[in-house]
Amino acid sequence: MDMQLTKSAGLRGELNIPGDKSISHRAIMFGALSDGTTEITNFLQGADCLSTISCFQAMGVPIENHTDRVLIRGVGLHGLRQPEQMLDVGNSGTTTRLISGILAGQSFTSTLNGDASIQKRPMKRIIDPLTQMGADISSLHNNGCAPLSIHGGQLHGIAYQSPVASAQVKSCVLLAGLYADGITSVTEPALSRNHTELMLSGFGAQVETNGLTAAVHPEPKLTGQKIAVPGDISSAAYWIAAALAVPDSELVLKNVGINPTRDGILRVVEAMGADVVREHIRTISGEPVCDLIVRSSSLHGVTVAGDLIPTLIDEIPVIAVLACFADGDTVIRDAQELKVKESNRIDTVVDGLRAMGADAVATDDGMIIHGGKTLHGAVIDSHLDHRIAMSFAVAGLMCEEPTTIRNADSVVISYPDFYESLEKISVR
Ligand code: S3P
């Protein structure tokens, strides 16, 4: 599907932000492994999270998806059944990596695979630690990618030094650690999102965190919970950027998760001079949440680097778009992980911005954007990457000529109602 965007006369109103993707995945997984029922509200009905549901259903977990409410009758840590077919993870890296940690601890063999993008994403980063724990896991095409075959068995606790700041790697190892014969810890080079640590302890696991290290004790009894999923700051990011860039805008974004391991976008736009107010700060299911009020602002370029990167890794495409409308240079460094997301986001972002007339240069670990050039409408392929589709839709709101997003329906991965929400807040 193609989608056409035209210059916006302003964005106004209020939006409820859909449930957090990372938290929605984890709520299904931990609910499935619990004793008793888990009830999830504001679950993200995105294709990635639906892949997680279908994988656990394929392993015998009763899950009812009533849209507004998801009910899971947990089967316990040892109650999963061997799937009859290959597990289909779709486009979801989170499903692939987290489920692999769980499968490594089962007493059956399973295989999993996903779409063309998943088959290019690096899995050696989880194969290595799971193998160290004693799992028998292999890449069926011997290229370090899915399809993966996982022969579960008795695992050993390890103290793993992760070479990447990745919550997917950390979570994979910690989940395998639930099945190990001793404590399992993961130390990362910079702190990645900590939803697994927070939610696992809410379900009754013994989780210890100390700086860059998180550890789990084996064989806890997980107990079903009621989880209200906070709105996804990664989805709110498009409206934050759009409201800041489009003149005469004022948006209220309700129920946005502001976990400090995820709120880097707020810190960056504040450093750029943005008018963003956090209201009604509260805690929902152990996660900090607020309402955001965002108004059009004049912005200046900043440097985005170092420990900040994991806290905004998925927001870099839209931060790059925003940087085009700021005065001066924005330098994004230490973000080589962008190359192994749903697309190579250094290339897809810089190529798209240049097609719109921006002065953007790709670097080895990020990009440099010389802000202040007027962008013009263009035809932009999403490369089947949801975050590329939405980021360039935002860019299109600032161009005199129309912008066409090719494969625009890729937004279904994380924000199925994205275009409807844009329609709702667009001033006519
Ligand atoms: C996620 C972690 C991040 C992020 C992804 C979701 C998670 O990936 O990019 O969209 O839910 O743990 P990495 O952990 O690989 O950086």
GROMACS .gro file of C-alpha atoms and ligand atoms in nm:
model
  444
    1MET     CA    1   0.000   0.000   0.000
    2ASP     CA    2   0.115   0.355  -0.078
    3MET     CA    3   0.026   0.646   0.148
    4GLN     CA    4   0.034   1.008   0.048
    5LEU     CA    5   0.119   1.282   0.297
    6THR     CA    6   0.074   1.653   0.239
    7LYS     CA    7   0.190   1.965   0.418
    8SER     CA    8   0.027   1.998   0.758
    9ALA     CA    9  -0.149   2.313   0.875
   10GLY     CA   10  -0.094   2.211   1.238
   11LEU     CA   11  -0.148   1.917   1.469
   12ARG     CA   12  -0.387   1.961   1.758
   13GLY     CA   13  -0.574   1.751   2.008
   14GLU     CA   14  -0.527   1.453   2.231
   15LEU     CA   15  -0.409   1.100   2.152
   16ASN     CA   16  -0.407   0.784   2.358
   17ILE     CA   17  -0.076   0.620   2.282
   18PRO     CA   18  -0.101   0.245   2.204
   19GLY     CA   19   0.057  -0.007   2.438
   20ASP     CA   20   0.432  -0.048   2.460
   21LYS     CA   21   0.560  -0.315   2.222
   22SER     CA   22   0.842  -0.439   2.447
   23ILE     CA   23   0.616  -0.462   2.751
   24SER     CA   24   0.334  -0.629   2.555
   25HIS     CA   25   0.570  -0.907   2.437
   26ARG     CA   26   0.698  -0.968   2.787
   27ALA     CA   27   0.351  -0.972   2.943
   28ILE     CA   28   0.249  -1.257   2.707
   29MET     CA   29   0.569  -1.453   2.768
   30PHE     CA   30   0.576  -1.420   3.146
   31GLY     CA   31   0.201  -1.480   3.168
   32ALA     CA   32   0.242  -1.801   2.965
   33LEU     CA   33   0.516  -1.925   3.201
   34SER     CA   34   0.320  -1.840   3.517
   35ASP     CA   35   0.085  -2.035   3.734
   36GLY     CA   36  -0.262  -1.883   3.721
   37THR     CA   37  -0.420  -1.622   3.497
   38THR     CA   38  -0.263  -1.308   3.358
   39GLU     CA   39  -0.485  -1.028   3.235
   40ILE     CA   40  -0.333  -0.764   3.008
   41THR     CA   41  -0.498  -0.434   2.922
   42ASN     CA   42  -0.379  -0.180   2.661
   43PHE     CA   43  -0.193  -0.469   2.495
   44LEU     CA   44  -0.039  -0.358   2.165
   45GLN     CA   45  -0.234  -0.525   1.883
   46GLY     CA   46   0.064  -0.485   1.650
   47ALA     CA   47   0.173  -0.769   1.422
   48ASP     CA   48   0.492  -0.829   1.625
   49CYS     CA   49   0.303  -0.886   1.949
   50LEU     CA   50   0.048  -1.104   1.770
   51SER     CA   51   0.342  -1.320   1.656
   52THR     CA   52   0.436  -1.371   2.020
   53ILE     CA   53   0.078  -1.473   2.104
   54SER     CA   54   0.063  -1.726   1.821
   55CYS     CA   55   0.401  -1.879   1.913
   56PHE     CA   56   0.282  -1.947   2.269
   57GLN     CA   57  -0.056  -2.073   2.148
   58ALA     CA   58   0.139  -2.315   1.925
   59MET     CA   59   0.305  -2.442   2.245
   60GLY     CA   60  -0.029  -2.514   2.410
   61VAL     CA   61  -0.086  -2.194   2.608
   62PRO     CA   62  -0.453  -2.086   2.613
   63ILE     CA   63  -0.455  -1.716   2.520
   64GLU     CA   64  -0.774  -1.522   2.448
   65ASN     CA   65  -0.724  -1.194   2.266
   66HIS     CA   66  -1.032  -0.977   2.325
   67THR     CA   67  -0.852  -0.670   2.181
   68ASP     CA   68  -0.910  -0.450   2.487
   69ARG     CA   69  -0.811  -0.736   2.718
   70VAL     CA   70  -0.585  -1.036   2.671
   71LEU     CA   71  -0.630  -1.335   2.902
   72ILE     CA   72  -0.361  -1.596   2.943
   73ARG     CA   73  -0.407  -1.916   3.138
   74GLY     CA   74  -0.046  -1.977   3.232
   75VAL     CA   75   0.097  -2.327   3.201
   76GLY     CA   76   0.388  -2.275   3.442
   77LEU     CA   77   0.761  -2.274   3.373
   78HIS     CA   78   0.755  -2.641   3.266
   79GLY     CA   79   0.414  -2.660   3.098
   80LEU     CA   80   0.495  -2.564   2.738
   81ARG     CA   81   0.428  -2.834   2.478
   82GLN     CA   82   0.652  -2.911   2.183
   83PRO     CA   83   0.514  -2.715   1.886
   84GLU     CA   84   0.396  -2.932   1.597
   85GLN     CA   85   0.536  -2.695   1.338
   86MET     CA   86   0.810  -2.440   1.302
   87LEU     CA   87   0.732  -2.137   1.521
   88ASP     CA   88   0.663  -1.832   1.305
   89VAL     CA   89   0.805  -1.514   1.459
   90GLY     CA   90   0.704  -1.295   1.162
   91ASN     CA   91   0.906  -0.971   1.160
   92SER     CA   92   0.971  -0.969   1.533
   93GLY     CA   93   1.328  -0.962   1.663
   94THR     CA   94   1.202  -0.942   2.021
   95THR     CA   95   0.994  -1.258   1.979
   96THR     CA   96   1.286  -1.442   1.819
   97ARG     CA   97   1.548  -1.355   2.076
   98LEU     CA   98   1.340  -1.376   2.394
   99ILE     CA   99   1.161  -1.696   2.298
  100SER     CA  100   1.497  -1.858   2.216
  101GLY     CA  101   1.604  -1.811   2.579
  102ILE     CA  102   1.285  -1.983   2.694
  103LEU     CA  103   1.311  -2.265   2.437
  104ALA     CA  104   1.670  -2.337   2.543
  105GLY     CA  105   1.536  -2.448   2.882
  106GLN     CA  106   1.265  -2.685   2.752
  107SER     CA  107   1.287  -3.061   2.731
  108PHE     CA  108   1.194  -3.062   2.361
  109THR     CA  109   1.340  -2.952   2.029
  110SER     CA  110   1.190  -2.664   1.837
  111THR     CA  111   1.263  -2.461   1.527
  112LEU     CA  112   1.172  -2.103   1.457
  113ASN     CA  113   1.174  -1.879   1.155
  114GLY     CA  114   1.035  -1.549   1.034
  115ASP     CA  115   1.014  -1.318   0.735
  116ALA     CA  116   1.294  -1.210   0.500
  117SER     CA  117   1.405  -0.932   0.737
  118ILE     CA  118   1.426  -1.167   1.037
  119GLN     CA  119   1.637  -1.407   0.832
  120LYS     CA  120   1.901  -1.135   0.799
  121ARG     CA  121   1.915  -1.026   1.161
  122PRO     CA  122   2.211  -1.140   1.374
  123MET     CA  123   2.134  -1.428   1.609
  124LYS     CA  124   2.494  -1.519   1.696
  125ARG     CA  125   2.455  -1.268   1.979
  126ILE     CA  126   2.209  -1.509   2.145
  127ILE     CA  127   2.353  -1.835   2.011
  128ASP     CA  128   2.684  -1.763   2.188
  129PRO     CA  129   2.556  -1.712   2.544
  130LEU     CA  130   2.292  -1.987   2.516
  131THR     CA  131   2.562  -2.227   2.396
  132GLN     CA  132   2.779  -2.124   2.693
  133MET     CA  133   2.484  -2.215   2.916
  134GLY     CA  134   2.479  -2.564   2.763
  135ALA     CA  135   2.201  -2.525   2.505
  136ASP     CA  136   2.223  -2.689   2.167
  137ILE     CA  137   2.115  -2.413   1.931
  138SER     CA  138   2.206  -2.374   1.568
  139SER     CA  139   2.145  -2.153   1.271
  140LEU     CA  140   2.003  -2.393   1.011
  141HIS     CA  141   2.173  -2.212   0.720
  142ASN     CA  142   2.497  -2.169   0.918
  143ASN     CA  143   2.486  -1.794   0.867
  144GLY     CA  144   2.420  -1.688   1.227
  145CYS     CA  145   2.058  -1.602   1.143
  146ALA     CA  146   1.715  -1.766   1.159
  147PRO     CA  147   1.586  -2.028   1.094
  148LEU     CA  148   1.710  -2.155   1.430
  149SER     CA  149   1.689  -2.503   1.573
  150ILE     CA  150   1.688  -2.521   1.954
  151HIS     CA  151   1.739  -2.846   2.136
  152GLY     CA  152   1.650  -2.761   2.494
  153GLY     CA  153   1.812  -2.919   2.796
  154GLN     CA  154   1.963  -2.859   3.139
  155LEU     CA  155   2.126  -2.516   3.144
  156HIS     CA  156   2.405  -2.380   3.363
  157GLY     CA  157   2.412  -2.036   3.518
  158ILE     CA  158   2.673  -1.808   3.363
  159ALA     CA  159   2.805  -1.457   3.423
  160TYR     CA  160   2.774  -1.318   3.072
  161GLN     CA  161   2.955  -1.004   2.954
  162SER     CA  162   2.746  -0.894   2.660
  163PRO     CA  163   2.939  -0.721   2.382
  164VAL     CA  164   2.626  -0.520   2.288
  165ALA     CA  165   2.386  -0.304   2.487
  166SER     CA  166   2.081  -0.504   2.383
  167ALA     CA  167   1.773  -0.570   2.593
  168GLN     CA  168   1.688  -0.858   2.362
  169VAL     CA  169   2.019  -1.031   2.435
  170LYS     CA  170   1.996  -0.951   2.807
  171SER     CA  171   1.638  -1.076   2.826
  172CYS     CA  172   1.716  -1.393   2.629
  173VAL     CA  173   1.994  -1.489   2.872
  174LEU     CA  174   1.792  -1.397   3.183
  175LEU     CA  175   1.494  -1.603   3.061
  176ALA     CA  176   1.722  -1.900   2.998
  177GLY     CA  177   1.854  -1.834   3.349
  178LEU     CA  178   1.511  -1.920   3.493
  179TYR     CA  179   1.586  -2.278   3.383
  180ALA     CA  180   1.954  -2.289   3.488
  181ASP     CA  181   2.115  -2.470   3.779
  182GLY     CA  182   2.257  -2.154   3.935
  183ILE     CA  183   2.246  -1.774   3.921
  184THR     CA  184   2.271  -1.621   3.572
  185SER     CA  185   2.390  -1.265   3.524
  186VAL     CA  186   2.433  -1.036   3.226
  187THR     CA  187   2.658  -0.730   3.222
  188GLU     CA  188   2.614  -0.488   2.933
  189PRO     CA  189   2.837  -0.209   2.803
  190ALA     CA  190   2.554   0.043   2.856
  191LEU     CA  191   2.216   0.004   3.019
  192SER     CA  192   1.944  -0.115   2.780
  193ARG     CA  193   1.571  -0.112   2.853
  194ASN     CA  194   1.496  -0.291   3.181
  195HIS     CA  195   1.135  -0.405   3.130
  196THR     CA  196   1.231  -0.771   3.171
  197GLU     CA  197   1.394  -0.709   3.508
  198LEU     CA  198   1.100  -0.500   3.634
  199MET     CA  199   0.824  -0.728   3.509
  200LEU     CA  200   0.990  -1.059   3.597
  201SER     CA  201   1.019  -0.952   3.960
  202GLY     CA  202   0.653  -0.846   3.949
  203PHE     CA  203   0.570  -1.205   3.846
  204GLY     CA  204   0.768  -1.337   4.145
  205ALA     CA  205   1.117  -1.407   4.009
  206GLN     CA  206   1.421  -1.315   4.214
  207VAL     CA  207   1.596  -1.051   4.006
  208GLU     CA  208   1.892  -0.845   4.124
  209THR     CA  209   2.027  -0.541   3.944
  210ASN     CA  210   2.346  -0.354   4.012
  211GLY     CA  211   2.455  -0.088   3.764
  212LEU     CA  212   2.507  -0.257   3.428
  213THR     CA  213   2.450  -0.608   3.566
  214ALA     CA  214   2.119  -0.791   3.602
  215ALA     CA  215   2.094  -1.139   3.757
  216VAL     CA  216   1.819  -1.397   3.803
  217HIS     CA  217   1.791  -1.690   4.041
  218PRO     CA  218   1.676  -2.018   3.888
  219GLU     CA  219   1.341  -2.194   3.907
  220PRO     CA  220   1.115  -1.929   4.055
  221LYS     CA  221   0.741  -1.981   4.080
  222LEU     CA  222   0.595  -1.718   3.851
  223THR     CA  223   0.244  -1.609   3.942
  224GLY     CA  224  -0.006  -1.460   3.695
  225GLN     CA  225  -0.056  -1.083   3.722
  226LYS     CA  226  -0.279  -0.801   3.602
  227ILE     CA  227  -0.069  -0.588   3.367
  228ALA     CA  228  -0.181  -0.251   3.234
  229VAL     CA  229   0.060  -0.176   2.950
  230PRO     CA  230   0.186   0.185   2.940
  231GLY     CA  231   0.172   0.372   2.609
  232ASP     CA  232   0.480   0.320   2.393
  233ILE     CA  233   0.720   0.617   2.397
  234SER     CA  234   0.860   0.482   2.068
  235SER     CA  235   0.514   0.537   1.913
  236ALA     CA  236   0.465   0.872   2.089
  237ALA     CA  237   0.799   0.977   1.935
  238TYR     CA  238   0.640   1.039   1.593
  239TRP     CA  239   0.386   1.280   1.741
  240ILE     CA  240   0.650   1.446   1.959
  241ALA     CA  241   0.863   1.514   1.650
  242ALA     CA  242   0.566   1.614   1.435
  243ALA     CA  243   0.422   1.856   1.692
  244LEU     CA  244   0.763   2.017   1.747
  245ALA     CA  245   0.832   2.060   1.375
  246VAL     CA  246   0.490   2.156   1.234
  247PRO     CA  247   0.404   2.521   1.316
  248ASP     CA  248   0.086   2.592   1.518
  249SER     CA  249   0.080   2.251   1.682
  250GLU     CA  250  -0.011   2.148   2.032
  251LEU     CA  251  -0.064   1.785   2.124
  252VAL     CA  252  -0.152   1.606   2.444
  253LEU     CA  253  -0.014   1.252   2.437
  254LYS     CA  254  -0.180   1.044   2.705
  255ASN     CA  255  -0.033   0.759   2.903
  256VAL     CA  256   0.326   0.759   2.773
  257GLY     CA  257   0.580   0.528   2.939
  258ILE     CA  258   0.883   0.728   3.057
  259ASN     CA  259   1.102   0.455   3.200
  260PRO     CA  260   1.449   0.619   3.222
  261THR     CA  261   1.594   0.338   3.006
  262ARG     CA  262   1.355   0.453   2.729
  263ASP     CA  263   1.316   0.829   2.766
  264GLY     CA  264   1.623   0.938   2.568
  265ILE     CA  265   1.406   1.106   2.304
  266LEU     CA  266   1.270   1.344   2.567
  267ARG     CA  267   1.618   1.429   2.689
  268VAL     CA  268   1.733   1.492   2.331
  269VAL     CA  269   1.442   1.713   2.225
  270GLU     CA  270   1.469   1.907   2.551
  271ALA     CA  271   1.839   1.967   2.475
  272MET     CA  272   1.730   2.085   2.125
  273GLY     CA  273   1.509   2.349   2.287
  274ALA     CA  274   1.171   2.172   2.271
  275ASP     CA  275   0.862   2.279   2.464
  276VAL     CA  276   0.760   1.945   2.617
  277VAL     CA  277   0.584   1.920   2.952
  278ARG     CA  278   0.541   1.599   3.152
  279GLU     CA  279   0.215   1.596   3.348
  280HIS     CA  280   0.044   1.352   3.588
  281ILE     CA  281   0.355   1.143   3.643
  282ARG     CA  282   0.241   0.810   3.789
  283THR     CA  283   0.336   0.442   3.807
  284ILE     CA  284   0.145   0.175   3.610
  285SER     CA  285   0.242  -0.193   3.649
  286GLY     CA  286   0.577  -0.090   3.795
  287GLU     CA  287   0.658   0.147   3.505
  288PRO     CA  288   0.666   0.528   3.519
  289VAL     CA  289   0.406   0.692   3.294
  290CYS     CA  290   0.292   1.050   3.223
  291ASP     CA  291   0.093   1.265   2.983
  292LEU     CA  292   0.306   1.478   2.752
  293ILE     CA  293   0.214   1.822   2.622
  294VAL     CA  294   0.416   1.911   2.313
  295ARG     CA  295   0.410   2.245   2.132
  296SER     CA  296   0.579   2.368   1.813
  297SER     CA  297   0.929   2.487   1.898
  298SER     CA  298   1.237   2.628   1.730
  299LEU     CA  299   1.512   2.376   1.770
  300HIS     CA  300   1.888   2.362   1.741
  301GLY     CA  301   2.114   2.067   1.659
  302VAL     CA  302   2.271   1.845   1.927
  303THR     CA  303   2.507   1.550   1.962
  304VAL     CA  304   2.341   1.217   2.043
  305ALA     CA  305   2.595   0.957   2.155
  306GLY     CA  306   2.725   0.721   2.422
  307ASP     CA  307   2.505   0.575   2.694
  308LEU     CA  308   2.209   0.774   2.564
  309ILE     CA  309   2.190   0.560   2.247
  310PRO     CA  310   2.024   0.247   2.395
  311THR     CA  311   1.759   0.472   2.557
  312LEU     CA  312   1.643   0.599   2.217
  313ILE     CA  313   1.768   0.343   1.967
  314ASP     CA  314   1.429   0.300   1.795
  315GLU     CA  315   1.367   0.676   1.788
  316ILE     CA  316   1.680   0.767   1.591
  317PRO     CA  317   1.503   0.767   1.251
  318VAL     CA  318   1.250   1.025   1.367
  319ILE     CA  319   1.514   1.222   1.561
  320ALA     CA  320   1.708   1.243   1.233
  321VAL     CA  321   1.397   1.377   1.060
  322LEU     CA  322   1.351   1.634   1.335
  323ALA     CA  323   1.718   1.736   1.308
  324CYS     CA  324   1.650   1.852   0.951
  325PHE     CA  325   1.421   2.122   1.093
  326ALA     CA  326   1.669   2.234   1.360
  327ASP     CA  327   1.934   2.503   1.321
  328GLY     CA  328   2.287   2.373   1.299
  329ASP     CA  329   2.430   2.025   1.301
  330THR     CA  330   2.303   1.711   1.471
  331VAL     CA  331   2.563   1.438   1.513
  332ILE     CA  332   2.451   1.084   1.596
  333ARG     CA  333   2.734   0.854   1.707
  334ASP     CA  334   2.780   0.511   1.872
  335ALA     CA  335   2.466   0.383   1.699
  336GLN     CA  336   2.608   0.103   1.483
  337GLU     CA  337   2.320  -0.117   1.612
  338LEU     CA  338   2.101   0.074   1.365
  339LYS     CA  339   2.254  -0.135   1.088
  340VAL     CA  340   2.094  -0.455   1.220
  341LYS     CA  341   1.738  -0.338   1.284
  342GLU     CA  342   1.437  -0.416   1.060
  343SER     CA  343   1.633  -0.236   0.788
  344ASN     CA  344   1.984  -0.088   0.789
  345ARG     CA  345   1.853   0.231   0.946
  346ILE     CA  346   2.168   0.433   0.885
  347ASP     CA  347   2.121   0.379   0.511
  348THR     CA  348   1.742   0.389   0.494
  349VAL     CA  349   1.726   0.711   0.699
  350VAL     CA  350   2.009   0.896   0.522
  351ASP     CA  351   1.897   0.785   0.173
  352GLY     CA  352   1.539   0.893   0.244
  353LEU     CA  353   1.641   1.229   0.389
  354ARG     CA  354   1.869   1.300   0.093
  355ALA     CA  355   1.586   1.211  -0.147
  356MET     CA  356   1.388   1.487   0.025
  357GLY     CA  357   1.672   1.736  -0.016
  358ALA     CA  358   1.825   1.716   0.332
  359ASP     CA  359   2.196   1.760   0.393
  360ALA     CA  360   2.260   1.427   0.565
  361VAL     CA  361   2.572   1.211   0.568
  362ALA     CA  362   2.598   0.849   0.681
  363THR     CA  363   2.890   0.761   0.909
  364ASP     CA  364   3.014   0.426   1.033
  365ASP     CA  365   2.819   0.446   1.356
  366GLY     CA  366   2.547   0.698   1.286
  367MET     CA  367   2.492   1.010   1.077
  368ILE     CA  368   2.544   1.385   1.060
  369ILE     CA  369   2.257   1.611   0.967
  370HIS     CA  370   2.320   1.973   0.872
  371GLY     CA  371   1.982   2.119   0.965
  372GLY     CA  372   1.792   2.409   0.816
  373LYS     CA  373   1.756   2.300   0.451
  374THR     CA  374   1.400   2.304   0.317
  375LEU     CA  375   1.281   1.949   0.249
  376HIS     CA  376   1.070   1.867  -0.054
  377GLY     CA  377   0.820   1.587  -0.107
  378ALA     CA  378   0.954   1.260  -0.249
  379VAL     CA  379   0.869   0.894  -0.297
  380ILE     CA  380   1.015   0.703  -0.002
  381ASP     CA  381   1.019   0.326   0.029
  382SER     CA  382   0.968   0.204   0.385
  383HIS     CA  383   1.187  -0.101   0.308
  384LEU     CA  384   0.911  -0.284   0.500
  385ASP     CA  385   1.044  -0.112   0.813
  386HIS     CA  386   0.762   0.031   1.025
  387ARG     CA  387   0.979   0.299   1.184
  388ILE     CA  388   1.102   0.420   0.845
  389ALA     CA  389   0.741   0.449   0.718
  390MET     CA  390   0.632   0.656   1.020
  391SER     CA  391   0.945   0.874   1.035
  392PHE     CA  392   0.911   0.977   0.671
  393ALA     CA  393   0.536   1.029   0.711
  394VAL     CA  394   0.633   1.290   0.973
  395ALA     CA  395   0.885   1.445   0.731
  396GLY     CA  396   0.610   1.461   0.467
  397LEU     CA  397   0.401   1.686   0.693
  398MET     CA  398   0.665   1.958   0.650
  399CYS     CA  399   0.695   1.955   0.269
  400GLU     CA  400   0.514   2.178   0.016
  401GLU     CA  401   0.486   1.891  -0.235
  402PRO     CA  402   0.320   1.558  -0.153
  403THR     CA  403   0.527   1.269  -0.017
  404THR     CA  404   0.443   0.909  -0.102
  405ILE     CA  405   0.541   0.630   0.136
  406ARG     CA  406   0.573   0.296  -0.042
  407ASN     CA  407   0.486  -0.014   0.164
  408ALA     CA  408   0.328   0.224   0.410
  409ASP     CA  409   0.127  -0.057   0.572
  410SER     CA  410   0.442  -0.181   0.747
  411VAL     CA  411   0.321   0.041   1.036
  412VAL     CA  412   0.102  -0.258   1.132
  413ILE     CA  413   0.408  -0.401   1.311
  414SER     CA  414   0.399  -0.149   1.595
  415TYR     CA  415   0.127   0.110   1.529
  416PRO     CA  416  -0.169  -0.025   1.328
  417ASP     CA  417  -0.374   0.298   1.379
  418PHE     CA  418  -0.093   0.536   1.289
  419TYR     CA  419  -0.254   0.698   0.983
  420GLU     CA  420  -0.598   0.718   1.150
  421SER     CA  421  -0.438   0.894   1.447
  422LEU     CA  422  -0.265   1.138   1.213
  423GLU     CA  423  -0.598   1.213   1.048
  424LYS     CA  424  -0.756   1.272   1.389
  425ILE     CA  425  -0.503   1.537   1.499
  426SER     CA  426  -0.457   1.711   1.162
  427VAL     CA  427  -0.595   2.066   1.146
  428ARG     CA  428  -0.797   2.113   0.829
  429S3P     C1  429   1.365  -0.435   2.226
  429S3P     C2  430   1.496  -0.399   2.234
  429S3P     C3  431   1.566  -0.322   2.130
  429S3P     C4  432   1.469  -0.249   2.039
  429S3P     C5  433   1.356  -0.337   1.995
  429S3P     C6  434   1.280  -0.390   2.114
  429S3P     C7  435   1.307  -0.518   2.333
  429S3P     O1  436   1.644  -0.409   2.052
  429S3P     O2  437   1.537  -0.197   1.927
  429S3P     O3  438   1.268  -0.265   1.912
  429S3P     O4  439   1.184  -0.528   2.342
  429S3P     O5  440   1.384  -0.573   2.413
  429S3P     P1  441   1.792  -0.450   2.100
  429S3P     O6  442   1.777  -0.502   2.234
  429S3P     O7  443   1.840  -0.556   2.007
  429S3P     O8  444   1.871  -0.323   2.091
   0.00000   0.00000   0.00000
